[in-house]
């Protein structure tokens, strides 16, 4: 006759299992995880070195055009073609761009710099499993652990050995899963990326 596992094994499995299964609801993962996945999808077309370089090229081209506006204004005023006021009126749209360019260039330059330094971070996070599945990485093993722990607590029931092994294997799986998905290195990169973009994500 096989010996009955200690009661604490069942209690531990039940408590940990219920905690894992309820964690997604407590941390609002059913809403937040898919939202994170949507954000990654929306970022994907822009988070490439080619795209960042292209945008930087656009900024350089516009910056050169703005500098040319200033040079042209000085030359036309100097040779008496137009007064400064006449130039500003006749080329009002160009002057609006020239006057606002410094702030635009600073903001866009900052954004592009953040994008550039987070390309590797984005790739690391984007390599993780689908964000939609994250809650179920807790719910499914947690539910199974809770059921195994509950089964061990029932009196005069068979299958105690199988339930004990199930708890052990589920526990090992929960420990190894983050290693298998490289979450210990990829998840912090995601947090670093979000922190870097946070100042830009304001209404």
Short mmCIF file of C-alpha atoms in Angstrom, two decimals:
data_model
loop_
_atom_site.label_atom_id
_atom_site.label_comp_id
_atom_site.label_asym_id
_atom_site.label_seq_id
_atom_site.Cartn_x
_atom_site.Cartn_y
_atom_site.Cartn_z
CA UNK A 1 0.00 0.00 0.00
CA UNK A 2 1.44 3.38 -0.98
CA UNK A 3 1.86 5.98 1.74
CA UNK A 4 -0.34 9.04 1.73
CA UNK A 5 1.55 12.29 0.98
CA UNK A 6 1.67 14.80 3.83
CA UNK A 7 -1.34 17.09 4.10
CA UNK A 8 0.83 20.17 3.59
CA UNK A 9 1.58 19.04 0.04
CA UNK A 10 -2.09 19.26 -0.88
CA UNK A 11 -2.58 22.54 0.97
CA UNK A 12 0.46 24.08 -0.70
CA UNK A 13 -0.65 22.94 -4.15
CA UNK A 14 -4.18 24.24 -3.59
CA UNK A 15 -3.07 27.64 -2.29
CA UNK A 16 -0.40 28.23 -4.93
CA UNK A 17 -2.70 26.99 -7.67
CA UNK A 18 -5.53 29.28 -6.66
CA UNK A 19 -3.10 32.18 -6.38
CA UNK A 20 -1.75 31.59 -9.87
CA UNK A 21 -5.20 31.10 -11.39
CA UNK A 22 -6.52 34.31 -9.84
CA UNK A 23 -3.42 36.44 -10.59
CA UNK A 24 -4.52 37.50 -14.11
CA UNK A 25 -7.81 38.85 -12.77
CA UNK A 26 -6.13 40.61 -9.85
CA UNK A 27 -3.59 42.29 -12.12
CA UNK A 28 -6.13 42.99 -14.90
CA UNK A 29 -4.11 40.90 -17.34
CA UNK A 30 -7.16 39.97 -19.41
CA UNK A 31 -7.34 43.61 -20.54
CA UNK A 32 -3.74 44.75 -20.22
CA UNK A 33 -1.99 41.83 -21.93
CA UNK A 34 -3.99 42.11 -25.20
CA UNK A 35 -3.55 45.90 -25.08
CA UNK A 36 0.20 45.37 -24.84
CA UNK A 37 0.01 43.02 -27.82
CA UNK A 38 -1.92 45.62 -29.81
CA UNK A 39 0.72 48.23 -29.00
CA UNK A 40 3.49 45.93 -30.22
CA UNK A 41 1.61 45.31 -33.47
CA UNK A 42 1.10 49.05 -34.02
CA UNK A 43 4.79 49.76 -33.34
CA UNK A 44 6.03 47.00 -35.65
CA UNK A 45 6.03 48.95 -38.96
CA UNK A 46 8.17 51.68 -37.40
CA UNK A 47 10.59 49.78 -35.14
CA UNK A 48 13.20 48.92 -37.75
CA UNK A 49 16.58 50.46 -38.41
CA UNK A 50 15.60 51.18 -42.00
CA UNK A 51 12.49 53.08 -40.93
CA UNK A 52 14.37 55.11 -38.30
CA UNK A 53 17.08 55.98 -40.82
CA UNK A 54 14.42 56.99 -43.36
CA UNK A 55 12.72 59.31 -40.87
CA UNK A 56 16.06 60.82 -39.90
CA UNK A 57 16.70 61.44 -43.58
CA UNK A 58 13.37 63.24 -43.88
CA UNK A 59 14.26 65.41 -40.90
CA UNK A 60 17.64 66.29 -42.41
CA UNK A 61 15.98 67.22 -45.71
CA UNK A 62 13.39 69.43 -44.04
CA UNK A 63 16.07 71.00 -41.85
CA UNK A 64 18.11 71.86 -44.93
CA UNK A 65 15.02 73.40 -46.56
CA UNK A 66 14.34 75.50 -43.47
CA UNK A 67 17.94 76.73 -43.48
CA UNK A 68 17.54 77.62 -47.16
CA UNK A 69 14.44 79.66 -46.33
CA UNK A 70 16.46 81.70 -43.87
CA UNK A 71 19.28 82.20 -46.37
CA UNK A 72 16.86 83.24 -49.12
CA UNK A 73 15.13 85.71 -46.81
CA UNK A 74 18.42 87.35 -45.90
CA UNK A 75 19.51 87.60 -49.54
CA UNK A 76 16.20 89.06 -50.77
CA UNK A 77 16.11 91.60 -47.96
CA UNK A 78 19.78 92.49 -48.51
CA UNK A 79 19.39 93.14 -52.25
CA UNK A 80 16.15 95.06 -51.75
CA UNK A 81 13.90 92.58 -53.56
CA UNK A 82 11.57 92.45 -50.56
CA UNK A 83 11.50 93.85 -47.09
CA UNK A 84 11.55 91.37 -44.22
CA UNK A 85 7.87 92.06 -43.57
CA UNK A 86 6.98 91.55 -47.23
CA UNK A 87 8.90 88.26 -47.36
CA UNK A 88 7.19 87.02 -44.19
CA UNK A 89 3.78 87.91 -45.66
CA UNK A 90 4.38 86.57 -49.15
CA UNK A 91 5.94 83.34 -47.91
CA UNK A 92 3.89 83.03 -44.72
CA UNK A 93 3.55 79.24 -44.84
CA UNK A 94 7.29 78.78 -45.29
CA UNK A 95 7.95 81.19 -42.42
CA UNK A 96 5.51 79.35 -40.17
CA UNK A 97 7.52 76.19 -40.76
CA UNK A 98 10.80 78.01 -40.20
CA UNK A 99 9.58 79.55 -36.94
CA UNK A 100 8.24 76.25 -35.63
CA UNK A 101 11.00 74.02 -36.94
CA UNK A 102 13.26 74.20 -33.90
CA UNK A 103 10.56 72.78 -31.60
CA UNK A 104 9.46 70.21 -34.20
CA UNK A 105 13.05 69.09 -34.80
CA UNK A 106 13.68 68.75 -31.07
CA UNK A 107 10.54 66.68 -30.47
CA UNK A 108 10.97 64.44 -33.51
CA UNK A 109 14.69 64.06 -32.90
CA UNK A 110 13.99 62.94 -29.35
CA UNK A 111 11.36 60.44 -30.53
CA UNK A 112 13.62 59.01 -33.23
CA UNK A 113 16.50 58.70 -30.76
CA UNK A 114 14.24 56.74 -28.38
CA UNK A 115 13.13 54.51 -31.25
CA UNK A 116 16.72 53.89 -32.32
CA UNK A 117 17.99 52.89 -28.89
CA UNK A 118 15.00 50.60 -28.27
CA UNK A 119 15.12 48.58 -31.50
CA UNK A 120 16.81 45.64 -29.75
CA UNK A 121 14.42 45.91 -26.80
CA UNK A 122 11.44 45.83 -29.15
CA UNK A 123 12.77 42.77 -30.99
CA UNK A 124 13.31 40.98 -27.67
CA UNK A 125 9.78 41.63 -26.44
CA UNK A 126 8.26 40.89 -29.84
CA UNK A 127 9.91 37.45 -29.70
CA UNK A 128 7.84 36.48 -26.65
CA UNK A 129 4.67 34.39 -27.08
CA UNK A 130 1.47 36.21 -27.98
CA UNK A 131 0.45 38.66 -25.28
CA UNK A 132 -3.11 37.34 -25.53
CA UNK A 133 -1.87 34.03 -24.07
CA UNK A 134 -0.13 35.51 -21.03
CA UNK A 135 -3.11 35.23 -18.64
CA UNK A 136 -3.52 31.56 -19.49
CA UNK A 137 0.10 30.83 -18.59
CA UNK A 138 -1.13 31.40 -15.03
CA UNK A 139 -4.73 30.21 -15.22
CA UNK A 140 -4.16 26.77 -16.77
CA UNK A 141 -1.25 25.52 -14.63
CA UNK A 142 -2.72 27.26 -11.59
CA UNK A 143 -6.06 25.55 -12.09
CA UNK A 144 -4.39 22.16 -12.56
CA UNK A 145 -2.27 22.66 -9.44
CA UNK A 146 -5.33 23.65 -7.43
CA UNK A 147 -7.21 20.55 -8.60
CA UNK A 148 -4.27 18.29 -7.80
CA UNK A 149 -3.88 19.86 -4.37
CA UNK A 150 -7.60 19.55 -3.69
CA UNK A 151 -7.52 15.91 -4.75
CA UNK A 152 -4.71 15.20 -2.29
CA UNK A 153 -6.80 16.67 0.53
CA UNK A 154 -9.79 14.43 -0.16
CA UNK A 155 -9.97 11.45 2.22
CA UNK A 156 -9.96 7.88 0.93
CA UNK A 157 -9.33 8.74 -2.69
CA UNK A 158 -7.00 6.90 -5.03
CA UNK A 159 -4.54 8.49 -7.39
CA UNK A 160 -2.65 10.34 -4.68
CA UNK A 161 0.67 9.43 -6.25
CA UNK A 162 -0.41 10.71 -9.65
CA UNK A 163 -1.67 13.96 -8.12
CA UNK A 164 1.62 14.41 -6.27
CA UNK A 165 3.60 13.87 -9.46
CA UNK A 166 1.30 16.28 -11.28
CA UNK A 167 2.02 18.96 -8.67
CA UNK A 168 5.74 18.34 -8.96
CA UNK A 169 5.77 18.49 -12.75
CA UNK A 170 3.57 21.58 -12.85
CA UNK A 171 5.85 23.30 -10.36
CA UNK A 172 8.92 22.45 -12.40
CA UNK A 173 7.15 23.63 -15.55
CA UNK A 174 6.27 26.97 -13.96
CA UNK A 175 9.92 27.45 -13.01
CA UNK A 176 11.33 26.41 -16.37
CA UNK A 177 8.83 28.25 -18.60
CA UNK A 178 10.35 31.72 -18.01
CA UNK A 179 13.78 30.26 -18.77
CA UNK A 180 12.55 28.57 -21.95
CA UNK A 181 11.00 31.81 -23.21
CA UNK A 182 14.00 33.89 -22.02
CA UNK A 183 11.63 36.04 -20.00
CA UNK A 184 14.28 36.91 -17.42
CA UNK A 185 16.16 38.85 -20.10
CA UNK A 186 13.34 39.86 -22.47
CA UNK A 187 10.77 41.12 -19.94
CA UNK A 188 13.14 43.70 -18.36
CA UNK A 189 13.89 44.99 -21.86
CA UNK A 190 10.18 45.53 -22.36
CA UNK A 191 9.99 47.50 -19.12
CA UNK A 192 13.01 49.55 -20.19
CA UNK A 193 11.36 50.32 -23.54
CA UNK A 194 8.08 51.38 -21.93
CA UNK A 195 9.90 53.62 -19.45
CA UNK A 196 11.81 55.25 -22.29
CA UNK A 197 8.67 55.91 -24.33
CA UNK A 198 6.50 56.90 -21.36
CA UNK A 199 7.20 60.67 -21.64
CA UNK A 200 6.00 60.55 -25.26
CA UNK A 201 2.79 58.66 -24.43
CA UNK A 202 0.80 61.54 -23.03
CA UNK A 203 -2.29 63.23 -24.37
#
